[in-house]
């Protein structure tokens, strides 16, 4: 016999030869196996871990949706690594294709895993408890005793003691050990699986609510000067300093809301650490806008204003200095603008301002641009000086002072190009189009006079607040899903699944014809410490003093 002959198998006599599976059958089998693997609980746990792992770059790297400037700066500082990370969408983690793919696969896996379990649980609720095993002595918990009652009385008493259990009473069957025996099958703890299913269904609802909220939500941040300064109305994204909208939002259709900041106060510890921020505001919403009715309220950190489906959060604060520029012809320009805090503990802030001369003061635009005034420097809410070097000793606005450089020339206001709110364009300075005139330290009310007679006066500083207007239509569903998920988890941890069988039959010993044998067997579906003691207590309650 050759090697080829040894590989040939003859079909059994009277049987049909084996048939090869068709290409379509192999494809269907592959899809079926893939679906079974995807909808397994192990796969769901792996995807959940991958989702948490994939979110790590979103916490470690700057995200374009939050601060595009920091992303551009990060890429510019790392010319090799930065573009590679950008191609991998690590600066847009939560909107990347791979994060969305993990999210979608987790949804499919959870749903495909939970639905069959719900069907099986529904069938289990309708099914009767399993009949008593033939040999109860093989169960983890077993006890045999005799009582001075007839079998029917014992069965009635035991069934009464098993109130709260699902109990089925059966008479002797074909496989019974004793022809006159009565068996009781009792189960409890079905809520354990219900809690487990509620937990997983709530998890799916939570993920869905978060996804829907991201699609239809919007969030805008805006800085408003306190002390009844001009407020804002949420009619357009243009009024916000930064605005993030969901994929199904185009910036229109926002809830109308107007806000004015009346005042701001901060509580500090002795070391300068902020303890609480509080702001009194006035707002209009809905019909109040048509009737021009303003309502007063107070907001604090983690205590937002909730109105019309929107939430207005108090995010932070800082200081906005006020400067007045008096030009040689006597006309003045006054401006109050927020400066950026550089130190979180002392609120030493930096910023810049630009002043355009009054119209008609110079014969042409070219000369007017050459006489623009710019200020750049530092603001200390509680000034301390080391020589001429200004610093801040405390974050509260108790003794403000500024250290500024005053420039004259083309500030770039007419170029139409975007400029930093907190610093001047260094290229204009390097090109000589913006020339430094003086460097001074000023307290409120003090001023400096330039060579052409222009006077720059520091008038003081006021608070500004950073408000966040947030709209998330699925926020309530997120809360309900989270609470339901915790309730289901608690239920699945507290409830224990138990099974008990009771076999009752007359004593076979002729000396004990008037006595009844009671045999108990217990089984825990999910065995835990303490079931043995529980079984002993159950045995005592069922048999009592009759044993």
Short mmCIF file of C-alpha atoms in Angstrom, two decimals:
data_model
loop_
_atom_site.label_atom_id
_atom_site.label_comp_id
_atom_site.label_asym_id
_atom_site.label_seq_id
_atom_site.Cartn_x
_atom_site.Cartn_y
_atom_site.Cartn_z
CA UNK A 1 0.00 0.00 0.00
CA UNK A 2 1.37 3.39 -0.94
CA UNK A 3 1.27 6.52 1.14
CA UNK A 4 -1.44 7.84 -1.15
CA UNK A 5 -3.54 4.75 -0.44
CA UNK A 6 -3.26 5.21 3.31
CA UNK A 7 -4.88 8.67 3.08
CA UNK A 8 -7.92 7.33 1.22
CA UNK A 9 -10.89 6.45 3.40
CA UNK A 10 -13.72 4.33 2.17
CA UNK A 11 -17.24 5.37 3.09
CA UNK A 12 -18.93 3.00 5.52
CA UNK A 13 -21.14 0.38 4.05
CA UNK A 14 -24.58 1.74 3.37
CA UNK A 15 -23.43 5.29 4.14
CA UNK A 16 -22.94 8.31 1.95
CA UNK A 17 -19.48 9.74 1.23
CA UNK A 18 -18.52 12.90 3.18
CA UNK A 19 -19.45 16.12 1.39
CA UNK A 20 -17.28 19.17 1.26
CA UNK A 21 -18.76 22.36 2.68
CA UNK A 22 -19.60 24.94 0.03
CA UNK A 23 -17.92 28.35 -0.11
CA UNK A 24 -21.12 30.03 1.07
CA UNK A 25 -21.34 27.62 3.99
CA UNK A 26 -17.76 28.39 5.02
CA UNK A 27 -18.50 32.11 4.89
CA UNK A 28 -21.63 31.66 6.99
CA UNK A 29 -19.70 29.53 9.48
CA UNK A 30 -16.94 32.13 9.71
CA UNK A 31 -19.49 34.91 10.27
CA UNK A 32 -21.29 32.83 12.88
CA UNK A 33 -18.06 32.12 14.78
CA UNK A 34 -17.04 35.78 14.55
CA UNK A 35 -20.39 36.86 15.94
CA UNK A 36 -20.16 34.34 18.78
CA UNK A 37 -16.69 35.58 19.66
CA UNK A 38 -17.71 39.24 19.48
CA UNK A 39 -20.77 38.76 21.69
CA UNK A 40 -19.00 36.81 24.41
CA UNK A 41 -18.56 38.38 27.83
CA UNK A 42 -14.80 37.97 27.59
CA UNK A 43 -14.72 40.08 24.43
CA UNK A 44 -16.90 42.74 26.06
CA UNK A 45 -14.49 42.98 28.99
CA UNK A 46 -11.50 43.24 26.63
CA UNK A 47 -13.21 46.02 24.65
CA UNK A 48 -14.09 47.84 27.85
CA UNK A 49 -10.43 47.69 28.89
CA UNK A 50 -9.35 48.88 25.43
CA UNK A 51 -11.77 51.81 25.64
CA UNK A 52 -10.26 52.89 28.95
CA UNK A 53 -6.74 52.39 27.60
CA UNK A 54 -7.52 54.35 24.41
CA UNK A 55 -8.71 57.32 26.48
CA UNK A 56 -5.28 57.72 28.12
CA UNK A 57 -3.75 59.76 25.24
CA UNK A 58 -6.72 62.12 25.48
CA UNK A 59 -5.72 62.90 29.06
CA UNK A 60 -1.96 63.12 28.47
CA UNK A 61 -1.84 65.02 25.15
CA UNK A 62 -3.49 68.38 24.32
CA UNK A 63 -6.70 67.95 22.36
CA UNK A 64 -7.59 70.07 19.36
CA UNK A 65 -11.22 70.36 20.42
CA UNK A 66 -10.19 71.97 23.72
CA UNK A 67 -7.18 74.10 22.79
CA UNK A 68 -6.00 74.12 19.19
CA UNK A 69 -3.24 76.60 20.04
CA UNK A 70 -1.58 74.19 22.45
CA UNK A 71 -1.79 71.42 19.86
CA UNK A 72 -0.08 73.58 17.25
CA UNK A 73 2.58 74.56 19.77
CA UNK A 74 3.14 70.91 20.72
CA UNK A 75 3.58 69.92 17.05
CA UNK A 76 5.89 72.87 16.36
CA UNK A 77 8.14 71.97 19.32
CA UNK A 78 8.37 68.34 18.14
CA UNK A 79 8.80 68.43 14.35
CA UNK A 80 9.33 64.66 14.09
CA UNK A 81 7.03 63.19 16.72
CA UNK A 82 4.26 65.81 16.48
CA UNK A 83 3.15 65.16 12.86
CA UNK A 84 3.27 61.39 13.48
CA UNK A 85 0.98 61.72 16.50
CA UNK A 86 -1.30 63.95 14.46
CA UNK A 87 -1.60 61.32 11.72
CA UNK A 88 -2.57 58.80 14.39
CA UNK A 89 -5.30 61.23 15.52
CA UNK A 90 -3.89 61.36 19.04
CA UNK A 91 -4.78 65.06 19.23
CA UNK A 92 -8.42 64.20 18.38
CA UNK A 93 -8.72 61.02 20.43
CA UNK A 94 -12.43 61.05 21.19
CA UNK A 95 -13.44 61.76 17.59
CA UNK A 96 -10.85 59.45 15.98
CA UNK A 97 -11.88 56.51 13.84
CA UNK A 98 -10.17 53.95 16.10
CA UNK A 99 -11.78 55.25 19.31
CA UNK A 100 -15.17 55.29 17.56
CA UNK A 101 -14.57 51.74 16.32
CA UNK A 102 -13.84 50.48 19.85
CA UNK A 103 -16.91 52.32 21.14
CA UNK A 104 -19.16 50.81 18.44
CA UNK A 105 -17.77 47.28 18.90
CA UNK A 106 -18.33 47.56 22.66
CA UNK A 107 -21.96 48.50 22.01
CA UNK A 108 -22.47 45.55 19.67
CA UNK A 109 -20.71 43.15 22.02
CA UNK A 110 -22.69 44.22 25.07
CA UNK A 111 -26.03 44.13 23.28
CA UNK A 112 -25.30 40.79 21.65
CA UNK A 113 -24.22 39.39 25.01
CA UNK A 114 -27.07 40.77 27.11
CA UNK A 115 -30.09 40.02 24.90
CA UNK A 116 -29.65 36.20 24.91
CA UNK A 117 -29.16 36.34 28.69
CA UNK A 118 -32.41 38.31 29.04
CA UNK A 119 -34.23 35.67 26.99
CA UNK A 120 -32.77 32.86 29.09
CA UNK A 121 -33.67 34.71 32.27
CA UNK A 122 -37.27 35.12 31.08
CA UNK A 123 -37.44 31.39 30.42
CA UNK A 124 -35.97 30.64 33.84
CA UNK A 125 -38.63 32.78 35.52
CA UNK A 126 -41.39 30.70 33.93
CA UNK A 127 -39.69 27.35 34.61
CA UNK A 128 -40.45 25.33 37.71
CA UNK A 129 -37.71 24.50 40.23
CA UNK A 130 -35.70 21.42 39.35
CA UNK A 131 -36.90 18.10 40.78
CA UNK A 132 -34.99 16.69 43.74
CA UNK A 133 -31.87 14.70 42.84
CA UNK A 134 -32.05 10.96 43.52
CA UNK A 135 -29.14 11.07 46.01
CA UNK A 136 -29.28 14.23 48.16
CA UNK A 137 -26.29 12.99 50.14
CA UNK A 138 -23.96 14.04 47.34
CA UNK A 139 -24.88 17.71 47.69
CA UNK A 140 -22.52 20.09 49.53
CA UNK A 141 -25.01 20.48 52.37
CA UNK A 142 -27.07 17.54 53.55
CA UNK A 143 -29.06 16.58 56.65
CA UNK A 144 -31.39 13.70 57.63
CA UNK A 145 -33.73 13.70 60.62
CA UNK A 146 -36.98 12.15 61.80
CA UNK A 147 -40.06 13.91 63.15
CA UNK A 148 -43.18 12.77 64.99
CA UNK A 149 -45.63 13.88 62.27
CA UNK A 150 -47.17 12.33 59.24
CA UNK A 151 -45.62 13.20 55.83
CA UNK A 152 -48.48 15.46 54.68
CA UNK A 153 -48.31 17.57 57.86
CA UNK A 154 -44.53 17.86 57.56
CA UNK A 155 -44.80 18.93 53.91
CA UNK A 156 -47.40 21.59 54.75
CA UNK A 157 -45.31 22.96 57.62
CA UNK A 158 -42.08 23.02 55.60
CA UNK A 159 -43.82 24.75 52.70
CA UNK A 160 -45.15 27.40 55.07
CA UNK A 161 -41.65 27.99 56.45
CA UNK A 162 -40.30 28.44 52.90
CA UNK A 163 -42.38 31.55 52.32
CA UNK A 164 -40.54 33.81 49.88
CA UNK A 165 -39.04 30.86 48.04
CA UNK A 166 -40.33 29.44 44.77
CA UNK A 167 -41.61 26.03 45.91
CA UNK A 168 -42.97 23.09 43.92
CA UNK A 169 -44.30 19.97 45.65
CA UNK A 170 -44.07 16.65 43.85
CA UNK A 171 -45.24 13.14 44.74
CA UNK A 172 -43.33 9.90 44.20
CA UNK A 173 -42.30 9.25 40.63
CA UNK A 174 -40.99 6.25 38.75
CA UNK A 175 -37.42 6.87 39.96
CA UNK A 176 -38.36 7.58 43.57
CA UNK A 177 -36.59 5.69 46.33
CA UNK A 178 -39.75 5.36 48.36
CA UNK A 179 -43.22 4.85 46.87
CA UNK A 180 -44.91 7.21 49.37
CA UNK A 181 -42.35 10.01 49.37
CA UNK A 182 -43.10 13.71 48.91
CA UNK A 183 -40.46 16.06 47.55
CA UNK A 184 -40.26 19.83 47.75
CA UNK A 185 -38.04 21.82 45.40
CA UNK A 186 -37.37 25.40 46.50
CA UNK A 187 -35.32 28.20 44.90
CA UNK A 188 -34.62 31.80 45.73
CA UNK A 189 -32.23 34.53 44.59
CA UNK A 190 -33.58 35.10 41.07
CA UNK A 191 -33.10 38.84 41.63
CA UNK A 192 -29.35 38.28 41.52
CA UNK A 193 -29.41 37.66 37.79
CA UNK A 194 -31.94 40.50 37.40
CA UNK A 195 -29.50 42.87 39.10
CA UNK A 196 -26.71 41.62 36.85
CA UNK A 197 -28.80 42.25 33.75
CA UNK A 198 -29.91 45.67 35.01
CA UNK A 199 -26.26 46.57 35.57
CA UNK A 200 -25.24 45.66 32.02
CA UNK A 201 -28.34 47.20 30.42
CA UNK A 202 -27.69 50.39 32.38
CA UNK A 203 -24.08 50.36 31.20
CA UNK A 204 -25.28 50.24 27.60
CA UNK A 205 -27.76 53.05 28.34
CA UNK A 206 -24.97 55.08 29.97
CA UNK A 207 -22.68 54.71 26.97
CA UNK A 208 -25.53 55.53 24.60
CA UNK A 209 -26.49 58.62 26.62
CA UNK A 210 -22.92 59.88 26.58
CA UNK A 211 -22.69 59.33 22.82
CA UNK A 212 -26.02 61.07 22.15
CA UNK A 213 -25.04 63.92 24.45
CA UNK A 214 -21.81 64.44 22.53
CA UNK A 215 -23.73 64.62 19.27
CA UNK A 216 -26.27 67.23 20.35
CA UNK A 217 -24.43 69.15 23.08
CA UNK A 218 -22.52 72.42 22.95
CA UNK A 219 -20.20 74.16 25.35
CA UNK A 220 -18.90 77.71 25.30
CA UNK A 221 -16.48 79.61 27.52
CA UNK A 222 -16.51 83.38 27.85
CA UNK A 223 -14.77 85.94 30.03
CA UNK A 224 -16.98 88.69 31.46
CA UNK A 225 -15.77 91.70 33.41
CA UNK A 226 -17.55 92.01 36.77
CA UNK A 227 -19.05 95.11 38.42
CA UNK A 228 -22.06 95.31 36.09
CA UNK A 229 -19.94 95.27 32.97
CA UNK A 230 -21.39 94.34 29.58
CA UNK A 231 -22.84 90.85 29.61
CA UNK A 232 -23.41 88.26 26.93
CA UNK A 233 -26.37 86.68 25.13
CA UNK A 234 -26.06 83.19 23.70
CA UNK A 235 -27.35 84.04 20.24
CA UNK A 236 -24.23 82.99 18.34
CA UNK A 237 -20.97 81.09 18.93
CA UNK A 238 -19.17 84.34 18.11
CA UNK A 239 -19.85 85.71 21.59
CA UNK A 240 -17.80 82.95 23.20
CA UNK A 241 -14.04 82.97 23.54
CA UNK A 242 -14.05 79.23 22.81
CA UNK A 243 -16.93 77.11 21.57
CA UNK A 244 -17.28 73.34 21.13
CA UNK A 245 -20.36 71.89 19.44
CA UNK A 246 -21.46 68.31 18.84
CA UNK A 247 -21.42 66.75 15.38
CA UNK A 248 -25.13 67.45 14.96
CA UNK A 249 -24.80 71.09 16.04
CA UNK A 250 -23.83 73.94 13.72
CA UNK A 251 -23.90 76.72 16.33
CA UNK A 252 -27.50 77.71 15.67
CA UNK A 253 -30.63 76.87 17.61
CA UNK A 254 -29.08 77.54 21.01
CA UNK A 255 -31.33 78.33 23.95
CA UNK A 256 -31.55 82.14 24.32
CA UNK A 257 -29.83 83.22 27.53
CA UNK A 258 -28.39 86.56 28.63
CA UNK A 259 -26.04 86.97 31.60
CA UNK A 260 -24.55 89.96 33.41
CA UNK A 261 -21.99 89.67 36.22
CA UNK A 262 -22.75 92.04 39.06
CA UNK A 263 -19.80 91.23 41.32
CA UNK A 264 -17.30 88.59 42.27
CA UNK A 265 -15.71 87.56 45.55
CA UNK A 266 -13.10 84.97 46.44
CA UNK A 267 -12.27 83.37 49.77
CA UNK A 268 -8.60 82.61 50.32
CA UNK A 269 -6.69 80.71 52.97
CA UNK A 270 -3.71 82.32 54.66
CA UNK A 271 -1.32 80.62 52.23
CA UNK A 272 -3.15 82.12 49.24
CA UNK A 273 -5.02 78.98 48.24
CA UNK A 274 -8.50 79.68 46.92
CA UNK A 275 -11.28 78.23 49.08
CA UNK A 276 -14.43 79.37 47.24
CA UNK A 277 -15.45 81.60 44.36
CA UNK A 278 -18.84 83.36 44.47
CA UNK A 279 -20.48 85.60 41.91
CA UNK A 280 -23.82 87.43 41.89
CA UNK A 281 -25.28 87.55 38.41
CA UNK A 282 -28.40 88.69 36.59
CA UNK A 283 -29.89 86.62 33.79
CA UNK A 284 -32.70 86.48 31.24
CA UNK A 285 -34.15 83.39 29.62
CA UNK A 286 -37.25 82.50 27.65
CA UNK A 287 -40.11 84.96 28.06
CA UNK A 288 -37.95 87.19 30.28
CA UNK A 289 -36.03 88.32 27.21
CA UNK A 290 -39.18 89.57 25.49
CA UNK A 291 -40.32 91.42 28.62
CA UNK A 292 -36.74 92.59 29.46
CA UNK A 293 -37.00 91.09 32.94
CA UNK A 294 -33.74 90.40 34.77
CA UNK A 295 -33.55 87.84 37.55
CA UNK A 296 -30.84 87.80 40.21
CA UNK A 297 -29.09 84.68 41.45
CA UNK A 298 -25.78 83.55 42.90
CA UNK A 299 -23.45 80.95 41.44
CA UNK A 300 -20.46 79.24 43.03
CA UNK A 301 -17.96 76.61 42.05
CA UNK A 302 -19.93 73.36 41.47
CA UNK A 303 -23.21 75.27 42.05
CA UNK A 304 -24.20 76.39 38.54
CA UNK A 305 -27.24 78.22 37.26
CA UNK A 306 -29.63 75.77 35.59
CA UNK A 307 -32.19 77.29 33.26
CA UNK A 308 -33.81 76.25 30.00
CA UNK A 309 -31.74 73.10 29.67
CA UNK A 310 -28.49 75.08 29.99
CA UNK A 311 -26.01 75.21 32.86
CA UNK A 312 -23.87 78.24 33.61
CA UNK A 313 -20.74 77.31 35.57
CA UNK A 314 -18.32 79.61 37.35
CA UNK A 315 -14.98 78.26 36.14
CA UNK A 316 -12.43 80.76 37.39
CA UNK A 317 -11.49 84.41 37.66
CA UNK A 318 -8.71 86.92 37.18
CA UNK A 319 -8.10 90.65 36.97
CA UNK A 320 -8.68 93.22 34.26
CA UNK A 321 -6.64 96.46 34.57
CA UNK A 322 -8.01 99.77 33.33
CA UNK A 323 -5.81 102.25 31.46
CA UNK A 324 -6.64 105.69 30.13
CA UNK A 325 -4.58 107.20 27.31
CA UNK A 326 -4.76 110.98 26.87
CA UNK A 327 -3.54 112.04 23.45
CA UNK A 328 -1.77 115.38 22.79
CA UNK A 329 -5.03 117.03 21.64
CA UNK A 330 -6.67 116.22 24.98
CA UNK A 331 -8.91 113.40 23.79
CA UNK A 332 -8.89 110.21 25.83
CA UNK A 333 -9.35 106.52 25.30
CA UNK A 334 -10.14 104.19 28.26
CA UNK A 335 -10.03 100.42 28.08
CA UNK A 336 -10.53 97.58 30.57
CA UNK A 337 -9.22 94.21 29.41
CA UNK A 338 -8.53 90.89 31.12
CA UNK A 339 -4.94 89.82 31.68
CA UNK A 340 -3.85 86.23 31.94
CA UNK A 341 -2.87 84.89 35.40
CA UNK A 342 0.70 83.57 35.28
CA UNK A 343 0.89 82.24 38.84
CA UNK A 344 -2.00 80.29 40.34
CA UNK A 345 -1.12 81.15 43.96
CA UNK A 346 -0.35 84.88 43.67
CA UNK A 347 -2.32 85.73 40.49
CA UNK A 348 0.55 87.70 39.00
CA UNK A 349 -0.93 88.38 35.55
CA UNK A 350 0.40 89.43 32.15
CA UNK A 351 -1.29 91.07 29.22
CA UNK A 352 -1.30 93.73 26.56
CA UNK A 353 -3.52 96.58 25.32
CA UNK A 354 -3.71 98.54 22.07
CA UNK A 355 -5.12 102.06 21.67
CA UNK A 356 -6.03 103.71 18.36
CA UNK A 357 -5.91 107.56 18.22
CA UNK A 358 -9.23 109.39 17.81
CA UNK A 359 -10.53 109.79 14.30
CA UNK A 360 -9.56 113.04 12.57
CA UNK A 361 -6.60 113.66 14.87
CA UNK A 362 -4.13 112.88 12.06
CA UNK A 363 -4.51 113.80 8.38
CA UNK A 364 -4.07 110.27 6.96
CA UNK A 365 -4.21 106.64 8.06
CA UNK A 366 -0.49 106.13 7.70
CA UNK A 367 0.31 108.82 10.26
CA UNK A 368 -2.47 107.60 12.52
CA UNK A 369 -0.96 104.06 12.52
CA UNK A 370 2.44 105.50 13.43
CA UNK A 371 0.92 107.07 16.56
CA UNK A 372 -0.95 104.10 17.99
CA UNK A 373 -0.20 103.26 21.65
CA UNK A 374 0.47 99.78 23.02
CA UNK A 375 0.99 98.58 26.59
CA UNK A 376 2.50 95.27 27.68
CA UNK A 377 3.45 94.16 31.16
CA UNK A 378 2.53 92.60 34.49
CA UNK A 379 -0.26 93.20 37.02
CA UNK A 380 0.17 92.29 40.70
CA UNK A 381 -3.04 92.24 42.80
CA UNK A 382 -0.97 92.62 46.00
CA UNK A 383 2.21 94.33 44.91
CA UNK A 384 5.64 93.60 46.36
CA UNK A 385 8.80 95.07 44.89
CA UNK A 386 12.36 93.72 44.89
CA UNK A 387 14.09 96.84 43.74
CA UNK A 388 12.21 97.67 40.53
CA UNK A 389 11.11 94.08 39.98
CA UNK A 390 7.36 93.65 40.56
CA UNK A 391 5.86 90.51 42.05
CA UNK A 392 2.67 89.59 43.90
CA UNK A 393 2.46 88.48 47.50
CA UNK A 394 -1.23 87.45 47.66
CA UNK A 395 -3.97 86.67 45.10
CA UNK A 396 -6.55 89.11 46.54
CA UNK A 397 -6.88 92.58 44.98
CA UNK A 398 -5.65 94.53 48.00
CA UNK A 399 -2.78 96.69 46.67
CA UNK A 400 -2.62 96.49 42.85
CA UNK A 401 0.27 97.76 40.78
CA UNK A 402 1.57 97.27 37.24
CA UNK A 403 4.98 97.07 35.60
CA UNK A 404 4.53 98.03 31.94
CA UNK A 405 6.37 98.81 28.74
CA UNK A 406 4.75 101.58 26.68
CA UNK A 407 5.12 101.40 22.90
CA UNK A 408 4.24 103.77 20.09
CA UNK A 409 3.78 102.91 16.43
CA UNK A 410 1.87 100.39 14.33
CA UNK A 411 0.18 97.93 16.73
CA UNK A 412 -1.22 95.78 13.90
CA UNK A 413 -4.85 96.72 14.53
CA UNK A 414 -5.41 97.52 10.83
CA UNK A 415 -3.74 94.42 9.39
CA UNK A 416 -6.74 92.14 9.93
CA UNK A 417 -4.40 89.39 11.12
CA UNK A 418 -5.17 87.54 14.37
CA UNK A 419 -3.08 88.64 17.35
CA UNK A 420 -2.61 87.38 20.87
CA UNK A 421 -4.84 88.98 23.45
CA UNK A 422 -2.10 88.81 26.08
CA UNK A 423 1.07 89.83 24.19
CA UNK A 424 2.23 92.15 21.43
CA UNK A 425 3.45 91.03 18.03
CA UNK A 426 7.23 90.66 18.40
CA UNK A 427 7.73 90.93 14.65
CA UNK A 428 6.36 94.48 14.70
CA UNK A 429 8.84 95.32 17.46
CA UNK A 430 11.76 93.65 15.67
CA UNK A 431 10.92 95.48 12.44
CA UNK A 432 10.93 98.82 14.24
CA UNK A 433 7.28 99.51 13.44
CA UNK A 434 6.47 99.47 17.17
CA UNK A 435 9.02 101.34 19.32
CA UNK A 436 9.32 101.20 23.10
CA UNK A 437 8.90 104.62 24.73
CA UNK A 438 9.22 103.90 28.45
CA UNK A 439 9.21 101.24 31.17
CA UNK A 440 7.51 102.16 34.44
CA UNK A 441 5.89 100.82 37.60
CA UNK A 442 2.53 102.38 38.39
CA UNK A 443 0.01 102.33 41.22
CA UNK A 444 -3.65 103.27 40.63
CA UNK A 445 -3.92 106.95 39.70
CA UNK A 446 -0.28 107.25 38.62
CA UNK A 447 0.67 108.00 35.02
CA UNK A 448 3.59 108.37 32.64
CA UNK A 449 3.94 111.07 29.97
CA UNK A 450 5.65 110.31 26.66
CA UNK A 451 7.88 112.67 24.70
CA UNK A 452 5.04 113.86 22.41
CA UNK A 453 2.79 114.66 25.40
CA UNK A 454 0.72 111.48 25.33
CA UNK A 455 -0.20 110.41 28.86
CA UNK A 456 -0.83 106.82 29.99
CA UNK A 457 -2.60 106.45 33.34
CA UNK A 458 -3.26 103.30 35.36
CA UNK A 459 -6.77 103.59 36.84
CA UNK A 460 -6.86 100.32 38.81
CA UNK A 461 -8.21 96.83 38.21
CA UNK A 462 -11.47 94.91 38.52
CA UNK A 463 -12.36 91.22 38.63
CA UNK A 464 -13.34 89.19 35.63
CA UNK A 465 -14.96 85.75 35.69
CA UNK A 466 -14.74 82.84 33.31
CA UNK A 467 -18.21 81.42 32.68
CA UNK A 468 -19.00 78.19 30.89
CA UNK A 469 -22.39 77.76 29.24
CA UNK A 470 -23.03 74.05 28.77
CA UNK A 471 -25.94 72.24 27.11
CA UNK A 472 -26.29 68.46 27.19
CA UNK A 473 -29.77 67.04 26.42
CA UNK A 474 -28.75 63.57 27.64
CA UNK A 475 -27.38 64.62 31.02
CA UNK A 476 -30.43 63.40 32.96
CA UNK A 477 -30.28 60.04 31.19
CA UNK A 478 -26.61 59.74 32.14
CA UNK A 479 -27.53 60.31 35.78
CA UNK A 480 -30.45 57.85 35.69
CA UNK A 481 -28.32 55.22 33.94
CA UNK A 482 -25.49 55.62 36.45
CA UNK A 483 -27.84 55.32 39.44
CA UNK A 484 -29.61 52.31 37.93
CA UNK A 485 -26.27 50.69 37.16
CA UNK A 486 -25.16 51.07 40.77
CA UNK A 487 -28.49 49.72 42.04
CA UNK A 488 -28.19 46.66 39.77
CA UNK A 489 -24.61 46.07 40.89
CA UNK A 490 -25.62 46.32 44.54
CA UNK A 491 -28.50 43.91 43.98
CA UNK A 492 -26.27 41.36 42.25
CA UNK A 493 -23.76 41.51 45.10
CA UNK A 494 -26.26 41.29 47.97
CA UNK A 495 -28.71 38.66 46.70
CA UNK A 496 -27.54 35.03 46.89
CA UNK A 497 -28.85 32.23 44.68
CA UNK A 498 -29.91 29.20 46.72
CA UNK A 499 -31.56 25.83 46.03
CA UNK A 500 -33.04 23.51 48.66
CA UNK A 501 -34.67 20.10 48.24
CA UNK A 502 -36.71 18.32 50.90
CA UNK A 503 -37.57 14.59 50.65
CA UNK A 504 -40.27 13.39 53.08
CA UNK A 505 -41.30 9.74 53.48
CA UNK A 506 -42.46 7.40 56.21
CA UNK A 507 -39.79 5.66 58.24
CA UNK A 508 -38.91 2.22 56.90
CA UNK A 509 -37.83 0.86 60.27
CA UNK A 510 -40.73 -1.19 61.76
CA UNK A 511 -39.99 0.34 65.15
CA UNK A 512 -40.55 3.85 63.76
CA UNK A 513 -43.68 3.32 61.69
CA UNK A 514 -45.30 6.42 63.18
CA UNK A 515 -42.31 8.64 62.44
CA UNK A 516 -41.42 10.50 59.25
CA UNK A 517 -37.97 10.83 57.71
CA UNK A 518 -37.06 14.32 56.45
CA UNK A 519 -33.99 14.61 54.21
CA UNK A 520 -32.64 18.07 53.32
CA UNK A 521 -30.17 18.98 50.60
CA UNK A 522 -28.80 22.44 49.82
CA UNK A 523 -26.90 23.84 46.87
CA UNK A 524 -25.62 27.37 46.25
CA UNK A 525 -25.53 28.41 42.60
CA UNK A 526 -22.79 30.87 43.49
CA UNK A 527 -21.28 29.46 46.65
CA UNK A 528 -20.11 32.03 49.14
CA UNK A 529 -18.85 31.98 52.69
CA UNK A 530 -21.74 31.74 55.10
CA UNK A 531 -24.00 29.34 53.16
CA UNK A 532 -23.20 26.56 55.59
CA UNK A 533 -24.42 28.60 58.57
CA UNK A 534 -27.42 29.72 56.56
CA UNK A 535 -28.28 26.11 55.73
CA UNK A 536 -28.06 25.19 59.42
CA UNK A 537 -30.40 28.01 60.35
CA UNK A 538 -32.79 26.98 57.59
CA UNK A 539 -32.71 23.37 58.81
CA UNK A 540 -33.52 24.48 62.36
CA UNK A 541 -36.39 26.62 61.13
CA UNK A 542 -37.85 23.86 58.97
CA UNK A 543 -37.59 21.07 61.54
CA UNK A 544 -37.75 23.07 64.75
CA UNK A 545 -38.67 21.18 67.91
CA UNK A 546 -40.34 18.41 65.89
CA UNK A 547 -37.04 16.65 65.17
#
